[in-house]
XYZ file of C-alpha atoms in Angstrom:
586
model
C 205.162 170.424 207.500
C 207.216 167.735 206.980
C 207.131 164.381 209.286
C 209.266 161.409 208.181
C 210.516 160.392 204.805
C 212.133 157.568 203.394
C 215.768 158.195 202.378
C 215.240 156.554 198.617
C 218.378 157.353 196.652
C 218.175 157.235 192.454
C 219.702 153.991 190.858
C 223.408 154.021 189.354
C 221.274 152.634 186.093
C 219.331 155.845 186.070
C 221.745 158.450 186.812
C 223.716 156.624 183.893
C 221.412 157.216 181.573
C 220.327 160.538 182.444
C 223.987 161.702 182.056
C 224.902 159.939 178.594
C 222.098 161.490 177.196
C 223.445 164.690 178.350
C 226.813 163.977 177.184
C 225.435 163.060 173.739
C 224.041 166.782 173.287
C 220.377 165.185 173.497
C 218.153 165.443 176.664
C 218.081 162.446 178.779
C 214.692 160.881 178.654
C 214.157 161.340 182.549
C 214.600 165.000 182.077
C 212.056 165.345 179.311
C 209.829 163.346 180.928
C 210.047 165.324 183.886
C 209.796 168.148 182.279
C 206.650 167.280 180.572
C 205.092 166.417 183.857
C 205.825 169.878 184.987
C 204.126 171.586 182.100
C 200.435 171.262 183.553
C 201.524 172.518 187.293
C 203.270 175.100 185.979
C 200.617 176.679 183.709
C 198.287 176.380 186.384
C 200.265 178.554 188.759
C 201.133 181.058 186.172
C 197.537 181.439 185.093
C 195.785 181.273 188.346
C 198.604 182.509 190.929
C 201.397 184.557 189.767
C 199.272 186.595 186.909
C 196.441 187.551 189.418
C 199.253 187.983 192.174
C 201.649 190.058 189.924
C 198.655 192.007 187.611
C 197.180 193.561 191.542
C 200.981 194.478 192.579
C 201.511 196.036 189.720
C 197.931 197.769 189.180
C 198.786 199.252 193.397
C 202.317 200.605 192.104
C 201.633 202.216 188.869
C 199.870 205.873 188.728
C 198.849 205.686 184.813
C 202.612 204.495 183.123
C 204.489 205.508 186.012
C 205.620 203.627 189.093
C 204.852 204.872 192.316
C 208.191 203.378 193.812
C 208.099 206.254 196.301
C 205.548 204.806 198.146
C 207.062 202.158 199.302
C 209.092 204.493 201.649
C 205.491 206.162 202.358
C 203.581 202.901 203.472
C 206.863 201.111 205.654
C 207.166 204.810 207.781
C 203.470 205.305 208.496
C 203.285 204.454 212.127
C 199.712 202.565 211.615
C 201.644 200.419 209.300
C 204.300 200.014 211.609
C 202.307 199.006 214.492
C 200.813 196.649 212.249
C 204.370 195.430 211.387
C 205.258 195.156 214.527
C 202.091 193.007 215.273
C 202.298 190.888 213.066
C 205.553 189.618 213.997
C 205.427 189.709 217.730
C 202.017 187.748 217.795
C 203.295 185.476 215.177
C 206.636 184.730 217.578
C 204.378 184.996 220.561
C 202.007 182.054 218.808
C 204.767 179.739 217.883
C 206.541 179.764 221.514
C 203.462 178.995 222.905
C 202.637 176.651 221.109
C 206.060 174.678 221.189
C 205.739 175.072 224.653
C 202.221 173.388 225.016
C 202.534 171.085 222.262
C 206.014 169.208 222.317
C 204.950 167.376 225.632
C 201.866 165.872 223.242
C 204.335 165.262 220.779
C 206.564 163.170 222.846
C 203.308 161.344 224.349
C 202.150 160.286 221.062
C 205.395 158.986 219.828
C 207.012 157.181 222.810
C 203.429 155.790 224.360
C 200.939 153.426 223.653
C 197.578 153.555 225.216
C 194.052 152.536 224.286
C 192.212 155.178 221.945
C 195.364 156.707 220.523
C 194.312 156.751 216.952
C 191.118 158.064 217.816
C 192.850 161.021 219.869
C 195.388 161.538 217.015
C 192.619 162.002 214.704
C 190.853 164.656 217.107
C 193.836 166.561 217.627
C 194.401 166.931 213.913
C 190.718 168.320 213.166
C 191.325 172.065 214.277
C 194.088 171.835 211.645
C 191.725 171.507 208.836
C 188.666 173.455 210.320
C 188.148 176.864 208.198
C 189.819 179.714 210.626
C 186.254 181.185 210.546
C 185.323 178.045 212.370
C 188.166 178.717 215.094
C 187.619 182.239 215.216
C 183.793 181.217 216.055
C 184.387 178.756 218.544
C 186.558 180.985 220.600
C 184.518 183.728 220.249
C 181.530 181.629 221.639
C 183.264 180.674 224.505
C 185.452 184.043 225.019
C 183.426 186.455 224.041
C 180.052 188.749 224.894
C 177.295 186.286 225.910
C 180.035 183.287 225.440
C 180.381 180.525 228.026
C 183.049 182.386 230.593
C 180.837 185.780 229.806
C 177.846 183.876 231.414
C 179.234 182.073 234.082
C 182.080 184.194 235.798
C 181.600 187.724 233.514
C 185.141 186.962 231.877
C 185.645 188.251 228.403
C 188.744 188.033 226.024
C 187.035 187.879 222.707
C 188.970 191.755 221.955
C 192.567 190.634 224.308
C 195.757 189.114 222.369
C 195.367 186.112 224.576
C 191.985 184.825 222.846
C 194.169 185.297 219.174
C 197.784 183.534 220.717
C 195.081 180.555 222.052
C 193.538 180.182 219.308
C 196.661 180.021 217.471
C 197.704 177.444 219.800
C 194.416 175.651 219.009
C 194.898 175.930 215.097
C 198.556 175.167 215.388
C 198.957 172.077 218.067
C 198.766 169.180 215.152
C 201.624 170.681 213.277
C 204.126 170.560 215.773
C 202.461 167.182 217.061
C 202.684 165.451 213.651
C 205.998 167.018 212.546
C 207.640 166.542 215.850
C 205.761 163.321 217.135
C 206.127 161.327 213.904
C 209.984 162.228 213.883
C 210.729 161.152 217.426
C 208.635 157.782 217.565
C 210.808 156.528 214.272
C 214.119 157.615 216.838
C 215.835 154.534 217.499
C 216.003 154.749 221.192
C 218.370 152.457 221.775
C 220.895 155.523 221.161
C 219.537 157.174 224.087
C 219.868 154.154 225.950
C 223.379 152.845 225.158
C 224.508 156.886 226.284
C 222.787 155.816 229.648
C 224.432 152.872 229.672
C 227.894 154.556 229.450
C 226.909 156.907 232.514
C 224.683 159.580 231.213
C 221.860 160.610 233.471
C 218.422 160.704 231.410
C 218.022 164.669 230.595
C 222.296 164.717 229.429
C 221.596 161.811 227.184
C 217.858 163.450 226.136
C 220.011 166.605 225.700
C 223.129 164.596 223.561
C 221.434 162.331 221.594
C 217.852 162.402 220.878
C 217.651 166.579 220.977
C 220.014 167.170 218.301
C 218.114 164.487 215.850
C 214.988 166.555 217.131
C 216.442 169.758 216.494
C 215.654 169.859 212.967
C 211.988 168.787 212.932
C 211.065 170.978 215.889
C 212.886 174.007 213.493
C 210.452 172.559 210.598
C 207.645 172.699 213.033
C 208.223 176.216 214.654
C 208.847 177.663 211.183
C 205.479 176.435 209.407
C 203.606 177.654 212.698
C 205.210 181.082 212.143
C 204.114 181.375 208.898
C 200.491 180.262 209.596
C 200.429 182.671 212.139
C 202.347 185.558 210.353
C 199.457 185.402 207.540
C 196.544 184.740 210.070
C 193.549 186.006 208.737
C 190.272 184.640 209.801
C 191.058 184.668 213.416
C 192.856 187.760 213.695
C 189.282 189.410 212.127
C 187.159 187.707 213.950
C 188.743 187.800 217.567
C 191.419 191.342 216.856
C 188.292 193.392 216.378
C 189.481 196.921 215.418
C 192.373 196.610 217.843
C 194.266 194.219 216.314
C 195.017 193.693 212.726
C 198.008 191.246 210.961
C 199.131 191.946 207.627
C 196.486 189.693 206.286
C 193.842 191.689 207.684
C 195.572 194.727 206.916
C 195.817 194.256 202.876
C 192.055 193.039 203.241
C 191.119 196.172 205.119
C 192.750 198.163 202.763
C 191.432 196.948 199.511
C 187.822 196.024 200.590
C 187.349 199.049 202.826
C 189.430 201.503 201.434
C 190.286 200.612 197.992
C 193.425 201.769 198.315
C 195.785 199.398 196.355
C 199.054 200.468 196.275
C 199.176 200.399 200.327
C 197.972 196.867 199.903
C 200.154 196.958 196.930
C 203.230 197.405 199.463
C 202.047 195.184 202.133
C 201.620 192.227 200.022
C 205.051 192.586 198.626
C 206.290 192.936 202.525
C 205.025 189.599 203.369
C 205.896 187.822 199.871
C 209.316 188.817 200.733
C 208.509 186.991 204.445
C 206.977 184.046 203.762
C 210.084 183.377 201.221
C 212.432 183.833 203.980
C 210.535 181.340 206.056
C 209.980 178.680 203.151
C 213.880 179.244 202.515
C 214.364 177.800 206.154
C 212.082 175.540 206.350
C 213.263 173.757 203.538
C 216.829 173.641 204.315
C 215.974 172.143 207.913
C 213.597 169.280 206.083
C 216.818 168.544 204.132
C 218.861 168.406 207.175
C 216.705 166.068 208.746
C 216.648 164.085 205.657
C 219.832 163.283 205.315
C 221.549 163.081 208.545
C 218.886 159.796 210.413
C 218.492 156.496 209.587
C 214.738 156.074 211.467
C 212.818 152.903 212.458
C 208.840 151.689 212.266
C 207.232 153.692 214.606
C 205.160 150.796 216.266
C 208.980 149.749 217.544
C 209.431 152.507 220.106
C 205.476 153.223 221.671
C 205.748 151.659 225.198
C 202.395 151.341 227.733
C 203.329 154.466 230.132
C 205.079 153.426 233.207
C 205.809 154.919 236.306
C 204.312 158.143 238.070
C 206.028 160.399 235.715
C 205.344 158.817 232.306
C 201.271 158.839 233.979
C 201.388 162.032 234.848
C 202.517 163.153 231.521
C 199.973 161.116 229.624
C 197.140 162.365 232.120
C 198.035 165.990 231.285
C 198.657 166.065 228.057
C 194.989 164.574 228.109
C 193.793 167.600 230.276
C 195.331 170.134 227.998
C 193.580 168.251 224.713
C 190.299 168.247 226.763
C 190.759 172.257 227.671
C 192.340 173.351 224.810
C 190.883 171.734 221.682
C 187.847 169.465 222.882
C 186.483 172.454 224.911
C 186.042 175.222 222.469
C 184.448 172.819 219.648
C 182.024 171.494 222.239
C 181.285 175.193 222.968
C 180.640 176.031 219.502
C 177.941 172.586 219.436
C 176.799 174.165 222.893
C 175.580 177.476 221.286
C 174.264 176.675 218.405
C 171.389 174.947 220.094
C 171.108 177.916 222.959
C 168.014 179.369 221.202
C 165.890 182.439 223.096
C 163.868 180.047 224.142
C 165.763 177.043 225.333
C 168.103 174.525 223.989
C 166.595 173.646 220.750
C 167.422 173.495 216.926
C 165.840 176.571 216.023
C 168.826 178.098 215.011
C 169.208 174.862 212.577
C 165.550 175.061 211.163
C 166.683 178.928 210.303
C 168.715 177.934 207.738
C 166.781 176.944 205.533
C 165.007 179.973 204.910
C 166.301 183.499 204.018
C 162.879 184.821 204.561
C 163.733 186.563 208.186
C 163.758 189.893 209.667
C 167.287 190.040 210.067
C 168.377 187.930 207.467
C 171.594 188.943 205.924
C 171.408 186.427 202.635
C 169.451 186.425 199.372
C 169.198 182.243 199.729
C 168.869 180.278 202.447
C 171.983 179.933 204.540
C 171.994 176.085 204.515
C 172.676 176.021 200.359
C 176.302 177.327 201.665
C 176.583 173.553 202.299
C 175.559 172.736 199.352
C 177.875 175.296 197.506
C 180.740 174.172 199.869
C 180.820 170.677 199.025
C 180.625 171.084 195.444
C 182.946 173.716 195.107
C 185.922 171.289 197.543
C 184.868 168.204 195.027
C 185.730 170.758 191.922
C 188.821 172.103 194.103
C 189.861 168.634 195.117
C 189.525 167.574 191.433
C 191.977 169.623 189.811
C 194.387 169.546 192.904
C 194.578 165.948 192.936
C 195.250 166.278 188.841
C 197.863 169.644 188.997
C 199.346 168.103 192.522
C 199.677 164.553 191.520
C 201.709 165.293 188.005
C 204.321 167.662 190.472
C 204.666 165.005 192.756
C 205.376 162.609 190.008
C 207.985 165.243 188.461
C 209.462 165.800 191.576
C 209.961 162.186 191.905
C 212.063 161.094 189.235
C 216.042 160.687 189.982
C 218.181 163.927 190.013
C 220.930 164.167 188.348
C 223.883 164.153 190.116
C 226.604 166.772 190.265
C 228.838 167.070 186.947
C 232.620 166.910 187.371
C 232.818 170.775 187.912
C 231.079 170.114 191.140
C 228.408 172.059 190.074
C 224.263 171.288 190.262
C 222.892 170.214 187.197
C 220.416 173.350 185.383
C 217.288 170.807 185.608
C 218.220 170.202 189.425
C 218.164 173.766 190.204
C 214.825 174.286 188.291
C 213.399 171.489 190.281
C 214.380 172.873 193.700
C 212.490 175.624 192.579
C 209.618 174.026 191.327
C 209.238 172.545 194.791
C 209.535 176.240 196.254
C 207.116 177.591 193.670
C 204.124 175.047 194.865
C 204.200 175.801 198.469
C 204.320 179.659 197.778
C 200.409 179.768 197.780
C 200.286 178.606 201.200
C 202.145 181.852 202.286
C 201.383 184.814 199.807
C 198.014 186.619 200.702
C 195.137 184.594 199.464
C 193.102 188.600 199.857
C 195.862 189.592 196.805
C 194.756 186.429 194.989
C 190.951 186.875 195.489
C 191.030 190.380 194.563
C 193.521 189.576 191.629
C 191.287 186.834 190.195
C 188.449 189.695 189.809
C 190.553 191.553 187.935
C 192.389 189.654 185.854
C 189.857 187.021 185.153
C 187.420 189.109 183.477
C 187.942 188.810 179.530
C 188.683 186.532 176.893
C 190.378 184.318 176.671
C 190.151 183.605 180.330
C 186.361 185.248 181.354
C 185.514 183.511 184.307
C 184.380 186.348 186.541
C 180.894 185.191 186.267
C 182.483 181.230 185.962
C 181.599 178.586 189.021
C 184.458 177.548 188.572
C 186.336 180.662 189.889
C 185.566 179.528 193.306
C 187.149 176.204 192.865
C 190.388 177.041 191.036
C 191.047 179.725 193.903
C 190.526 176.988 196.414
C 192.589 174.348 194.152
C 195.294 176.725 194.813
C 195.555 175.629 198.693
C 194.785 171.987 198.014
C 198.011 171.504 195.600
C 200.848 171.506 198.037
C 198.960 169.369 200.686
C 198.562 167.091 197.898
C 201.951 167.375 197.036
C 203.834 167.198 200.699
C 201.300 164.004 200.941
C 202.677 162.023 198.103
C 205.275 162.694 197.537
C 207.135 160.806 200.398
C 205.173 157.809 198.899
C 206.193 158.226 195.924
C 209.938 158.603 196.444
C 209.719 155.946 198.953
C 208.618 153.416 195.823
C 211.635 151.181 195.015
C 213.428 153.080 191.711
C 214.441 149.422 190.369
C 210.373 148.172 190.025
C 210.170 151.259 188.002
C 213.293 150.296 185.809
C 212.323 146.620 185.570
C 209.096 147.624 184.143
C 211.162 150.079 181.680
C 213.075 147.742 180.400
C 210.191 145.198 179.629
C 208.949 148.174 177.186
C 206.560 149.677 179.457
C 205.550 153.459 178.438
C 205.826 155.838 181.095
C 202.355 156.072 181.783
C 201.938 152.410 181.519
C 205.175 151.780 184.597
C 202.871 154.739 186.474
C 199.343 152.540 186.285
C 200.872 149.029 187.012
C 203.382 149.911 189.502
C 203.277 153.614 191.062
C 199.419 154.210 191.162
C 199.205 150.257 193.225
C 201.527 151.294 195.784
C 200.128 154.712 196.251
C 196.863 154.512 196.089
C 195.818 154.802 199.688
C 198.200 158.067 199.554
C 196.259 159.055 196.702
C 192.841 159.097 198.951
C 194.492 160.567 201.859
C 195.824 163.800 199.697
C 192.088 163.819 198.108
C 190.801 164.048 201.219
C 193.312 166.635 202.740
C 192.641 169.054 199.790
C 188.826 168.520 200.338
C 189.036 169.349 203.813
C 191.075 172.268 203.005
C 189.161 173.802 200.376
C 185.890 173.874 202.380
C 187.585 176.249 204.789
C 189.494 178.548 202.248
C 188.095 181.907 203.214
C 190.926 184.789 202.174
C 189.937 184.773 198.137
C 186.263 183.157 198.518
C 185.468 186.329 200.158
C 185.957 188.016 197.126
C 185.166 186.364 194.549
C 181.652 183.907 195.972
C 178.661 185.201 194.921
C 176.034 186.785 196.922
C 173.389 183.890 195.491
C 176.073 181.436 196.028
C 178.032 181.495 199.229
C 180.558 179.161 201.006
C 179.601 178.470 204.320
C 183.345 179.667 205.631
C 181.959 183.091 203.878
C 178.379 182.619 205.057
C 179.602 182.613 209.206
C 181.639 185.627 208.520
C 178.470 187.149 207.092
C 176.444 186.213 209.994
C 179.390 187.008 212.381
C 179.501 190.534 211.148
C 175.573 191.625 211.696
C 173.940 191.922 214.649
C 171.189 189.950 216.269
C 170.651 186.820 217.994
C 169.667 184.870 215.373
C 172.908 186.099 213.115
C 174.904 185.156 215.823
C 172.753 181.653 216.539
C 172.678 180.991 212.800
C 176.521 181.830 212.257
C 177.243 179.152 215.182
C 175.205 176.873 213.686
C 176.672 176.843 210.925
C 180.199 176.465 212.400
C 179.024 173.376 213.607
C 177.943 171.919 210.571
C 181.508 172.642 208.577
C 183.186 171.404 211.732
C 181.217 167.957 211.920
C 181.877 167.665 207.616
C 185.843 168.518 208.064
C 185.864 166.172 211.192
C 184.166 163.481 209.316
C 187.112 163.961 206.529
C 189.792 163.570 208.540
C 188.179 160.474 210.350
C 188.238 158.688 207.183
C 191.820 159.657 206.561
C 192.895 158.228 209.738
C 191.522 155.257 209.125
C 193.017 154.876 205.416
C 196.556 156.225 207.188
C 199.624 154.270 207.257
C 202.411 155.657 209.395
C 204.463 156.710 206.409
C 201.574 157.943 203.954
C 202.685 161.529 203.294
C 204.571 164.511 205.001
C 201.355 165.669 206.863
């Protein structure tokens, strides 16, 4: 998800030097120190991504010594597996149209207007973004499903329809193309639009000339990283599909937690690895595109107070579709969870503090889940910030430039695929990584099955590339020659990082903290497998609670939903306020 980022080109100085080391038969000092930087990242994904990922493939496909390569064929012709193929895809395409469709007005709104509040909406429409998909899942359920608000008031239930999971999608999914689109098209100079006015265009031919084609590339970003959210949807899908509907996701969860059959989930996992690095392959050749072919301005420049009927209008309905679409379901959630038996009360609250219940479903107290949250995400956000800052660094020192053979340097090609390798966790099922951390993780020298710190290195996982994609702009955005002046004086490496990088990115450095915080609290795919009984999440908790019966389950479970919704809000409150418009890709 990638929004605007300074074009910041390596020096001539740099380049030079990088090269004559080359040309000496030595590595040039750039490239060992990038290399060095990539040492800890990489070592944390082998150990804690690709051998769990890799060790639960391979345990699905082999029968003893042998491969089972046969059932590949076996799994992709079952027709269950095909419908849940087929599914997958056509909600996932179904999810993104939509949601271009809703959300590019908003995106155009928040880029070309200026009205009182803005910051404060932006930040609302970026919290369902960062809420746990347990949390969305919940909120539509309590106002789509049995006993939710349109159940009680007009009989109207969709909890079990494909329209509750495409809106909720929508729901997750508006900030993306908001931010990616939005913070693209308010750094548009629009004098370009207006100079093809000028010479006679009418206002859709020069929309449709000039500004769509600079577009074109971050609306591609956009619809690609909603596709992948939505072709490894998960929570929602569970929650909302019921027994009807099931993604691939659900699928490889349903098949190793119910069934135990692992080389189906063996097969399926492989099936969307081979997806999601189609749709990373795209995305990041359309974030290069975009890179290099505009020359953008501040963003402040080009917001406008709304004029005219039309330019109200829009404002007043992108306004009614936030207030339907996102506001409503949250303030749903906070609606039931304070709809005891007996009233509106906080009964359901008071509840969780005590696991001594008839229907309780937990050996502690549901509130600790808090407790366990927040000090697993401040362990997760930890080592994120450490693995995620030393790859952003890496990926920020100057390439080398093509050699006279036209080719790409070795180190440049490892580098591109560096940057692939860190956003692959973000796609590949975090079920296969849950269930491959129990399995791998269980002897020496690397016995942390009955570790806390299992729980926090799974979540780490998701926290690394938003901490990447959020410095990383930053840090390339730095001027090169502070960093050479600094050199020169005698100034280590580290030393020219904590006098001159870590100043200028400080506030970037807060803002990624916080984004991997709010994102591990809601990681919910490998917590599920490897949390505890004694020591839930809450994500893990509401899906507990979601999946007994019982009013006070169901009271408790919303409840709860509310309380991770108000911490992840709070987060990203405090981000907006530390945010610059060009601190990070998110």
């Amino acid at each position: 998800m990638v929004l605007a980022r300074p074009e910041v080109t390596p020096t001539d100085a740099a380049d030079a030097a990088d090269g004559a080391g080359a040309r000496r038969g030595r590595p040039a000092r750039g490239t060992a120190v990038r290399l060095g930087l990539m040492a800890v990242p990489l070592a944390f994904l082998a150990l804690f991504f690709a051998y769990p990922v890799v060790a639960i493939v391979g345990r699905g496909l082999k029968n003893g010594a042998q491969w089972q390569l046969g059932r590949f064929g076996d799994v992709v012709t079952d027709p269950d597996v095909v419908h849940v193929l087929w599914f997958t895809v056509w909600q996932a395409a179904a999810s993104t149209g939509l949601t271009l469709l809703i959300a590019l007005p908003g995106a155009y709104v928040f880029a070309r207007f200026d009205f009182p509040g803005k910051q404060l909406l932006r930040a609302v429409v970026a919290v369902p973004f960062v809420l746990p998909t347990v949390v969305v899942g919940s909120a539509f359920l309590a106002l789509l499903g049995r006993g939710g608000l349109l159940d009680d008031l007009w009989g109207v239930r969709l909890d079990t329809s494909v329209w509750a999971i495409l809106l909720a999608h929508v729901f997750f999914n508006y900030a993306v193309v908001v931010r990616t689109v939005g913070g693209l098209w308010g750094q548009l100079d629009p004098r370009q639009e207006e100079a093809a006015r000028v010479l006679g265009a009418g206002r859709f031919a020069a929309w449709r000339r000039v500004t769509l084609p600079a577009l074109a590339p971050a609306v591609a970003a956009a619809a690609l990283m909603v596709f992948l959210f939505t072709f490894t949807s998960f929570g929602v899908v569970q929650i909302l599909g019921g027994p009807t509907f099931s993604t691939l996701e659900v699928e490889i969860y349903r098949q190793t937690a119910d069934f135990l059959d692992l080389p189906t989930a063996a097969v399926l996992t492989l099936i969307q690895f081979a997806a999601v690095l189609g749709v990373l392959a795209l995305h990041a050749w359309t974030v290069r595109r975009r890179e290099s072919a505009l020359r953008l301005v501040d963003a402040a420049r080009t917001a406008r107070r709304p004029h005219g009927r039309g330019q109200w209008a829009l404002l007043w309905g992108t306004l009614l579709v936030i207030a339907v679409l996102l506001i409503a379901p949250l303030a749903v959630l906070v609606e039931r969870s304070f709809a005891g038996p007996d009233g509106y009360g906080t009964v359901f609250y008071a509840s969780l503090r005590s696991a001594a219940t008839a229907d309780s479903t937990f050996a502690v107290a549901p509130l600790d889940a808090l407790w366990n949250s927040l000090a697993y995400g401040a362990a997760a956000t930890a080592i994120a910030l450490v693995v995620g800052g030393l790859a952003a660094a890496a990926l920020t020192l100057p390439r080398l430039r093509r050699g006279r053979s036209g080719r790409i340097p070795l180190v440049s090609r490892l580098v591109r695929g560096f940057d692939a390798l860190l956003m692959l966790p973000l796609g590949v099922s975090a079920v296969t990584v849950g269930f491959g951390f129990l399995i791998t993780l269980d002897r020496p020298p690397l016995d942390l099955r009955a570790s806390w710190w299992l729980v926090p290195l799974a979540q780490a996982l998701v926290g690394v590339p938003f901490v990447v994609r959020t410095m990383l702009p930053v840090l390339r955005a730095v001027d090169g020659r502070l960093r050479e002046a600094a050199a020169v004086l005698g100034a280590s490496p580290w030393r020219v990082w904590r006098e001159v990088d870590l100043p200028l990115v400080r506030r970037a450095l807060l803002i990624a903290a916080g984004f991997a915080f709010a994102v591990s609290l809601g990681e919910f795919g490998a917590t599920v497998f490897i949390a505890r009984p004694d020591q839930p999440t809450l994500p893990v908790a509401v899906a507990r609670l979601l999946g007994r019966a019982g009013e006070l389950n169901y009271g408790q479970a919303m409840a709860l939903s509310t309380i991770l919704m108000v911490v992840c809000a709070g987060a990203l409150l405090l981000l907006e306020r530390a945010r610059t418009d060009h601190s990070g890709e998110f």
